[in-house]
Short mmCIF file of the N, C-alpha and C atoms (twelve columns), coordinates in Angstrom:
data_MODEL
# 
_entry.id   MODEL 
# 
loop_
_atom_site.group_PDB 
_atom_site.id 
_atom_site.type_symbol 
_atom_site.label_atom_id 
_atom_site.label_alt_id 
_atom_site.label_comp_id 
_atom_site.label_asym_id 
_atom_site.label_seq_id 
_atom_site.Cartn_x 
_atom_site.Cartn_y 
_atom_site.Cartn_z 
_atom_site.pdbx_PDB_model_num 
ATOM 1   N N  . MET A 1  3.265   -0.188  -13.129 1 
ATOM 2   C CA . MET A 1  3.837   0.870   -12.301 1 
ATOM 3   C C  . MET A 1  4.993   0.300   -11.492 1 
ATOM 4   N N  . ASP A 2  6.080   1.050   -11.431 1 
ATOM 5   C CA . ASP A 2  7.237   0.656   -10.636 1 
ATOM 6   C C  . ASP A 2  7.086   1.262   -9.244  1 
ATOM 7   N N  . TYR A 3  6.682   0.448   -8.303  1 
ATOM 8   C CA . TYR A 3  6.404   0.926   -6.947  1 
ATOM 9   C C  . TYR A 3  7.581   0.743   -5.991  1 
ATOM 10  N N  . GLN A 4  8.704   0.247   -6.469  1 
ATOM 11  C CA . GLN A 4  9.802   -0.107  -5.573  1 
ATOM 12  C C  . GLN A 4  10.379  1.074   -4.795  1 
ATOM 13  N N  . TYR A 5  10.213  2.289   -5.269  1 
ATOM 14  C CA . TYR A 5  10.712  3.448   -4.526  1 
ATOM 15  C C  . TYR A 5  9.618   4.086   -3.670  1 
ATOM 16  N N  . ILE A 6  8.408   3.580   -3.776  1 
ATOM 17  C CA . ILE A 6  7.292   4.116   -2.991  1 
ATOM 18  C C  . ILE A 6  6.948   3.180   -1.838  1 
ATOM 19  N N  . ILE A 7  6.875   1.890   -2.119  1 
ATOM 20  C CA . ILE A 7  6.537   0.910   -1.085  1 
ATOM 21  C C  . ILE A 7  7.842   0.438   -0.440  1 
ATOM 22  N N  . THR A 8  7.933   0.629   0.872   1 
ATOM 23  C CA . THR A 8  9.143   0.264   1.600   1 
ATOM 24  C C  . THR A 8  8.818   -0.744  2.691   1 
ATOM 25  N N  . ILE A 9  9.791   -1.584  2.995   1 
ATOM 26  C CA . ILE A 9  9.630   -2.560  4.071   1 
ATOM 27  C C  . ILE A 9  10.829  -2.420  4.997   1 
ATOM 28  N N  . GLU A 10 10.541  -2.070  6.249   1 
ATOM 29  C CA . GLU A 10 11.577  -1.917  7.264   1 
ATOM 30  C C  . GLU A 10 11.203  -2.799  8.450   1 
ATOM 31  N N  . PRO A 11 12.082  -3.704  8.860   1 
ATOM 32  C CA . PRO A 11 11.753  -4.635  9.938   1 
ATOM 33  C C  . PRO A 11 11.245  -3.972  11.222  1 
ATOM 34  N N  . GLY A 12 11.758  -2.820  11.588  1 
ATOM 35  C CA . GLY A 12 11.368  -2.168  12.826  1 
ATOM 36  C C  . GLY A 12 10.169  -1.246  12.722  1 
ATOM 37  N N  . LYS A 13 9.601   -1.141  11.559  1 
ATOM 38  C CA . LYS A 13 8.478   -0.214  11.366  1 
ATOM 39  C C  . LYS A 13 7.223   -1.005  11.029  1 
ATOM 40  N N  . ARG A 14 6.179   -0.800  11.830  1 
ATOM 41  C CA . ARG A 14 4.879   -1.470  11.633  1 
ATOM 42  C C  . ARG A 14 5.057   -2.982  11.445  1 
ATOM 43  N N  . SER A 15 5.939   -3.551  12.237  1 
ATOM 44  C CA . SER A 15 6.206   -5.007  12.232  1 
ATOM 45  C C  . SER A 15 6.644   -5.528  10.873  1 
ATOM 46  N N  . GLY A 16 7.318   -4.692  10.108  1 
ATOM 47  C CA . GLY A 16 7.834   -5.116  8.809   1 
ATOM 48  C C  . GLY A 16 6.808   -5.149  7.699   1 
ATOM 49  N N  . LYS A 17 5.640   -4.576  7.940   1 
ATOM 50  C CA . LYS A 17 4.614   -4.538  6.889   1 
ATOM 51  C C  . LYS A 17 5.002   -3.516  5.830   1 
ATOM 52  N N  . PRO A 18 4.586   -3.725  4.589   1 
ATOM 53  C CA . PRO A 18 4.882   -2.765  3.521   1 
ATOM 54  C C  . PRO A 18 4.235   -1.408  3.823   1 
ATOM 55  N N  . CYS A 19 5.046   -0.363  3.794   1 
ATOM 56  C CA . CYS A 19 4.592   0.998   4.087   1 
ATOM 57  C C  . CYS A 19 4.816   1.898   2.884   1 
ATOM 58  N N  . ILE A 20 4.275   3.084   2.968   1 
ATOM 59  C CA . ILE A 20 4.421   4.063   1.896   1 
ATOM 60  C C  . ILE A 20 5.549   5.027   2.240   1 
ATOM 61  N N  . ARG A 21 6.542   5.052   1.377   1 
ATOM 62  C CA . ARG A 21 7.689   5.976   1.469   1 
ATOM 63  C C  . ARG A 21 8.277   6.091   2.881   1 
ATOM 64  N N  . GLY A 22 8.377   4.977   3.591   1 
ATOM 65  C CA . GLY A 22 8.982   4.977   4.911   1 
ATOM 66  C C  . GLY A 22 8.102   5.547   6.007   1 
ATOM 67  N N  . MET A 23 6.893   5.958   5.661   1 
ATOM 68  C CA . MET A 23 5.971   6.468   6.670   1 
ATOM 69  C C  . MET A 23 5.369   5.284   7.423   1 
ATOM 70  N N  . ARG A 24 4.536   5.559   8.377   1 
ATOM 71  C CA . ARG A 24 3.888   4.509   9.156   1 
ATOM 72  C C  . ARG A 24 2.518   4.130   8.585   1 
ATOM 73  N N  . ILE A 25 2.224   4.582   7.383   1 
ATOM 74  C CA . ILE A 25 0.979   4.232   6.709   1 
ATOM 75  C C  . ILE A 25 1.265   3.002   5.847   1 
ATOM 76  N N  . THR A 26 0.537   1.914   6.117   1 
ATOM 77  C CA . THR A 26 0.807   0.671   5.390   1 
ATOM 78  C C  . THR A 26 -0.044  0.545   4.134   1 
ATOM 79  N N  . VAL A 27 0.414   -0.328  3.265   1 
ATOM 80  C CA . VAL A 27 -0.359  -0.670  2.074   1 
ATOM 81  C C  . VAL A 27 -1.717  -1.209  2.514   1 
ATOM 82  N N  . TYR A 28 -1.706  -2.038  3.548   1 
ATOM 83  C CA . TYR A 28 -2.945  -2.603  4.077   1 
ATOM 84  C C  . TYR A 28 -3.917  -1.501  4.498   1 
ATOM 85  N N  . ASP A 29 -3.412  -0.472  5.177   1 
ATOM 86  C CA . ASP A 29 -4.275  0.645   5.597   1 
ATOM 87  C C  . ASP A 29 -5.008  1.231   4.393   1 
ATOM 88  N N  . ILE A 30 -4.259  1.515   3.350   1 
ATOM 89  C CA . ILE A 30 -4.851  2.141   2.161   1 
ATOM 90  C C  . ILE A 30 -5.859  1.207   1.502   1 
ATOM 91  N N  . LEU A 31 -5.511  -0.069  1.395   1 
ATOM 92  C CA . LEU A 31 -6.441  -1.022  0.791   1 
ATOM 93  C C  . LEU A 31 -7.717  -1.150  1.615   1 
ATOM 94  N N  . GLU A 32 -7.593  -1.125  2.920   1 
ATOM 95  C CA . GLU A 32 -8.770  -1.181  3.796   1 
ATOM 96  C C  . GLU A 32 -9.656  0.049   3.606   1 
ATOM 97  N N  . TYR A 33 -9.044  1.221   3.511   1 
ATOM 98  C CA . TYR A 33 -9.820  2.445   3.291   1 
ATOM 99  C C  . TYR A 33 -10.582 2.361   1.978   1 
ATOM 100 N N  . LEU A 34 -9.906  1.908   0.927   1 
ATOM 101 C CA . LEU A 34 -10.565 1.788   -0.373  1 
ATOM 102 C C  . LEU A 34 -11.678 0.746   -0.325  1 
ATOM 103 N N  . ALA A 35 -11.415 -0.386  0.330   1 
ATOM 104 C CA . ALA A 35 -12.411 -1.459  0.427   1 
ATOM 105 C C  . ALA A 35 -13.637 -1.028  1.228   1 
ATOM 106 N N  . SER A 36 -13.432 -0.117  2.175   1 
ATOM 107 C CA . SER A 36 -14.562 0.337   2.997   1 
ATOM 108 C C  . SER A 36 -15.395 1.400   2.286   1 
ATOM 109 N N  . GLY A 37 -14.936 1.814   1.103   1 
ATOM 110 C CA . GLY A 37 -15.719 2.767   0.329   1 
ATOM 111 C C  . GLY A 37 -15.155 4.172   0.255   1 
ATOM 112 N N  . MET A 38 -14.032 4.420   0.928   1 
ATOM 113 C CA . MET A 38 -13.418 5.747   0.819   1 
ATOM 114 C C  . MET A 38 -12.917 5.955   -0.601  1 
ATOM 115 N N  . THR A 39 -13.041 7.155   -1.083  1 
ATOM 116 C CA . THR A 39 -12.510 7.479   -2.405  1 
ATOM 117 C C  . THR A 39 -11.055 7.908   -2.271  1 
ATOM 118 N N  . GLU A 40 -10.379 7.919   -3.389  1 
ATOM 119 C CA . GLU A 40 -8.992  8.402   -3.394  1 
ATOM 120 C C  . GLU A 40 -8.937  9.832   -2.862  1 
ATOM 121 N N  . ALA A 41 -9.877  10.656  -3.273  1 
ATOM 122 C CA . ALA A 41 -9.914  12.054  -2.833  1 
ATOM 123 C C  . ALA A 41 -10.076 12.152  -1.316  1 
ATOM 124 N N  . GLU A 42 -10.923 11.294  -0.743  1 
ATOM 125 C CA . GLU A 42 -11.129 11.316  0.712   1 
ATOM 126 C C  . GLU A 42 -9.865  10.899  1.457   1 
ATOM 127 N N  . ILE A 43 -9.181  9.887   0.930   1 
ATOM 128 C CA . ILE A 43 -7.935  9.445   1.564   1 
ATOM 129 C C  . ILE A 43 -6.900  10.556  1.507   1 
ATOM 130 N N  . LEU A 44 -6.773  11.188  0.351   1 
ATOM 131 C CA . LEU A 44 -5.791  12.269  0.201   1 
ATOM 132 C C  . LEU A 44 -6.141  13.461  1.087   1 
ATOM 133 N N  . GLU A 45 -7.417  13.691  1.312   1 
ATOM 134 C CA . GLU A 45 -7.844  14.781  2.187   1 
ATOM 135 C C  . GLU A 45 -7.492  14.467  3.644   1 
ATOM 136 N N  . ASP A 46 -7.669  13.213  4.041   1 
ATOM 137 C CA . ASP A 46 -7.379  12.804  5.417   1 
ATOM 138 C C  . ASP A 46 -5.883  12.683  5.691   1 
ATOM 139 N N  . PHE A 47 -5.105  12.346  4.668   1 
ATOM 140 C CA . PHE A 47 -3.662  12.144  4.826   1 
ATOM 141 C C  . PHE A 47 -2.931  13.047  3.828   1 
ATOM 142 N N  . SER A 48 -2.686  14.259  4.237   1 
ATOM 143 C CA . SER A 48 -2.105  15.261  3.332   1 
ATOM 144 C C  . SER A 48 -0.706  14.892  2.848   1 
ATOM 145 N N  . GLU A 49 -0.030  13.991  3.568   1 
ATOM 146 C CA . GLU A 49 1.315   13.599  3.153   1 
ATOM 147 C C  . GLU A 49 1.317   12.585  2.013   1 
ATOM 148 N N  . LEU A 50 0.151   12.027  1.687   1 
ATOM 149 C CA . LEU A 50 0.048   11.058  0.602   1 
ATOM 150 C C  . LEU A 50 -0.223  11.740  -0.733  1 
ATOM 151 N N  . THR A 51 0.107   11.022  -1.790  1 
ATOM 152 C CA . THR A 51 -0.173  11.489  -3.147  1 
ATOM 153 C C  . THR A 51 -1.007  10.440  -3.877  1 
ATOM 154 N N  . ALA A 52 -1.578  10.824  -4.981  1 
ATOM 155 C CA . ALA A 52 -2.331  9.880   -5.808  1 
ATOM 156 C C  . ALA A 52 -1.409  8.752   -6.274  1 
ATOM 157 N N  . GLU A 53 -0.161  9.079   -6.529  1 
ATOM 158 C CA . GLU A 53 0.836   8.082   -6.942  1 
ATOM 159 C C  . GLU A 53 1.045   7.040   -5.842  1 
ATOM 160 N N  . ASP A 54 1.013   7.455   -4.588  1 
ATOM 161 C CA . ASP A 54 1.154   6.525   -3.465  1 
ATOM 162 C C  . ASP A 54 0.016   5.504   -3.462  1 
ATOM 163 N N  . ILE A 55 -1.193  5.970   -3.694  1 
ATOM 164 C CA . ILE A 55 -2.356  5.077   -3.705  1 
ATOM 165 C C  . ILE A 55 -2.266  4.107   -4.879  1 
ATOM 166 N N  . LYS A 56 -1.866  4.589   -6.027  1 
ATOM 167 C CA . LYS A 56 -1.687  3.716   -7.193  1 
ATOM 168 C C  . LYS A 56 -0.594  2.679   -6.927  1 
ATOM 169 N N  . ALA A 57 0.459   3.079   -6.223  1 
ATOM 170 C CA . ALA A 57 1.539   2.150   -5.883  1 
ATOM 171 C C  . ALA A 57 1.021   1.043   -4.962  1 
ATOM 172 N N  . CYS A 58 0.148   1.379   -4.033  1 
ATOM 173 C CA . CYS A 58 -0.450  0.364   -3.151  1 
ATOM 174 C C  . CYS A 58 -1.248  -0.647  -3.956  1 
ATOM 175 N N  . LEU A 59 -2.019  -0.162  -4.902  1 
ATOM 176 C CA . LEU A 59 -2.811  -1.060  -5.743  1 
ATOM 177 C C  . LEU A 59 -1.913  -1.935  -6.615  1 
ATOM 178 N N  . ALA A 60 -0.867  -1.354  -7.166  1 
ATOM 179 C CA . ALA A 60 0.064   -2.118  -8.002  1 
ATOM 180 C C  . ALA A 60 0.795   -3.169  -7.168  1 
ATOM 181 N N  . PHE A 61 1.188   -2.811  -5.951  1 
ATOM 182 C CA . PHE A 61 1.859   -3.737  -5.056  1 
ATOM 183 C C  . PHE A 61 0.939   -4.912  -4.734  1 
ATOM 184 N N  . ALA A 62 -0.312  -4.616  -4.394  1 
ATOM 185 C CA . ALA A 62 -1.280  -5.666  -4.068  1 
ATOM 186 C C  . ALA A 62 -1.551  -6.557  -5.277  1 
ATOM 187 N N  . ALA A 63 -1.668  -5.968  -6.451  1 
ATOM 188 C CA . ALA A 63 -1.903  -6.744  -7.669  1 
ATOM 189 C C  . ALA A 63 -0.719  -7.660  -7.959  1 
ATOM 190 N N  . ASP A 64 0.484   -7.151  -7.742  1 
ATOM 191 C CA . ASP A 64 1.685   -7.950  -7.976  1 
ATOM 192 C C  . ASP A 64 1.753   -9.122  -6.999  1 
ATOM 193 N N  . ARG A 65 1.406   -8.883  -5.751  1 
ATOM 194 C CA . ARG A 65 1.396   -9.970  -4.762  1 
ATOM 195 C C  . ARG A 65 0.344   -11.011 -5.117  1 
ATOM 196 N N  . GLU A 66 -0.793  -10.562 -5.568  1 
ATOM 197 C CA . GLU A 66 -1.862  -11.473 -5.951  1 
ATOM 198 C C  . GLU A 66 -1.421  -12.335 -7.132  1 
ATOM 199 N N  . LYS A 67 -0.723  -11.733 -8.059  1 
ATOM 200 C CA . LYS A 67 -0.243  -12.452 -9.242  1 
ATOM 201 C C  . LYS A 67 0.741   -13.557 -8.837  1 
ATOM 202 N N  . LYS A 68 1.516   -13.310 -7.797  1 
ATOM 203 C CA . LYS A 68 2.531   -14.269 -7.357  1 
ATOM 204 C C  . LYS A 68 1.970   -15.342 -6.432  1 
ATOM 205 N N  . LEU A 69 0.765   -15.152 -5.948  1 
ATOM 206 C CA . LEU A 69 0.129   -16.088 -5.026  1 
ATOM 207 C C  . LEU A 69 -0.343  -17.314 -5.785  1 
ATOM 208 N N  . PHE A 70 -0.051  -18.481 -5.240  1 
ATOM 209 C CA . PHE A 70 -0.559  -19.693 -5.851  1 
ATOM 210 C C  . PHE A 70 -0.876  -20.695 -4.748  1 
ATOM 211 N N  . VAL A 71 -1.725  -21.640 -5.071  1 
ATOM 212 C CA . VAL A 71 -2.109  -22.683 -4.136  1 
ATOM 213 C C  . VAL A 71 -1.562  -23.994 -4.658  1 
ATOM 214 N N  . ALA A 72 -0.799  -24.648 -3.822  1 
ATOM 215 C CA . ALA A 72 -0.247  -25.941 -4.221  1 
ATOM 216 C C  . ALA A 72 -1.286  -27.023 -3.972  1 
ATOM 217 N N  . SER A 73 -1.549  -27.816 -4.963  1 
ATOM 218 C CA . SER A 73 -2.513  -28.904 -4.788  1 
ATOM 219 C C  . SER A 73 -1.768  -30.143 -4.317  1 
ATOM 220 N N  . LEU A 74 -2.459  -30.912 -3.534  1 
ATOM 221 C CA . LEU A 74 -1.835  -32.137 -2.997  1 
ATOM 222 C C  . LEU A 74 -2.134  -33.335 -3.846  1 
# 
């Protein structure tokens, strides 16, 4: 999924954390909701401005960051 037009980073918004479409809802917020057991439907019900595509973009963004993460051995 190409999330570059959905996930935005603005230095003055939420301390530069990745947000959804310039809103104040961060990728972290969505991941925390999912990790706590909320369903996609529950998140969309609580945040009417979000779409299913936004949630998928958060997951794709997190997966991409995880893929790029590495540990340097000494």
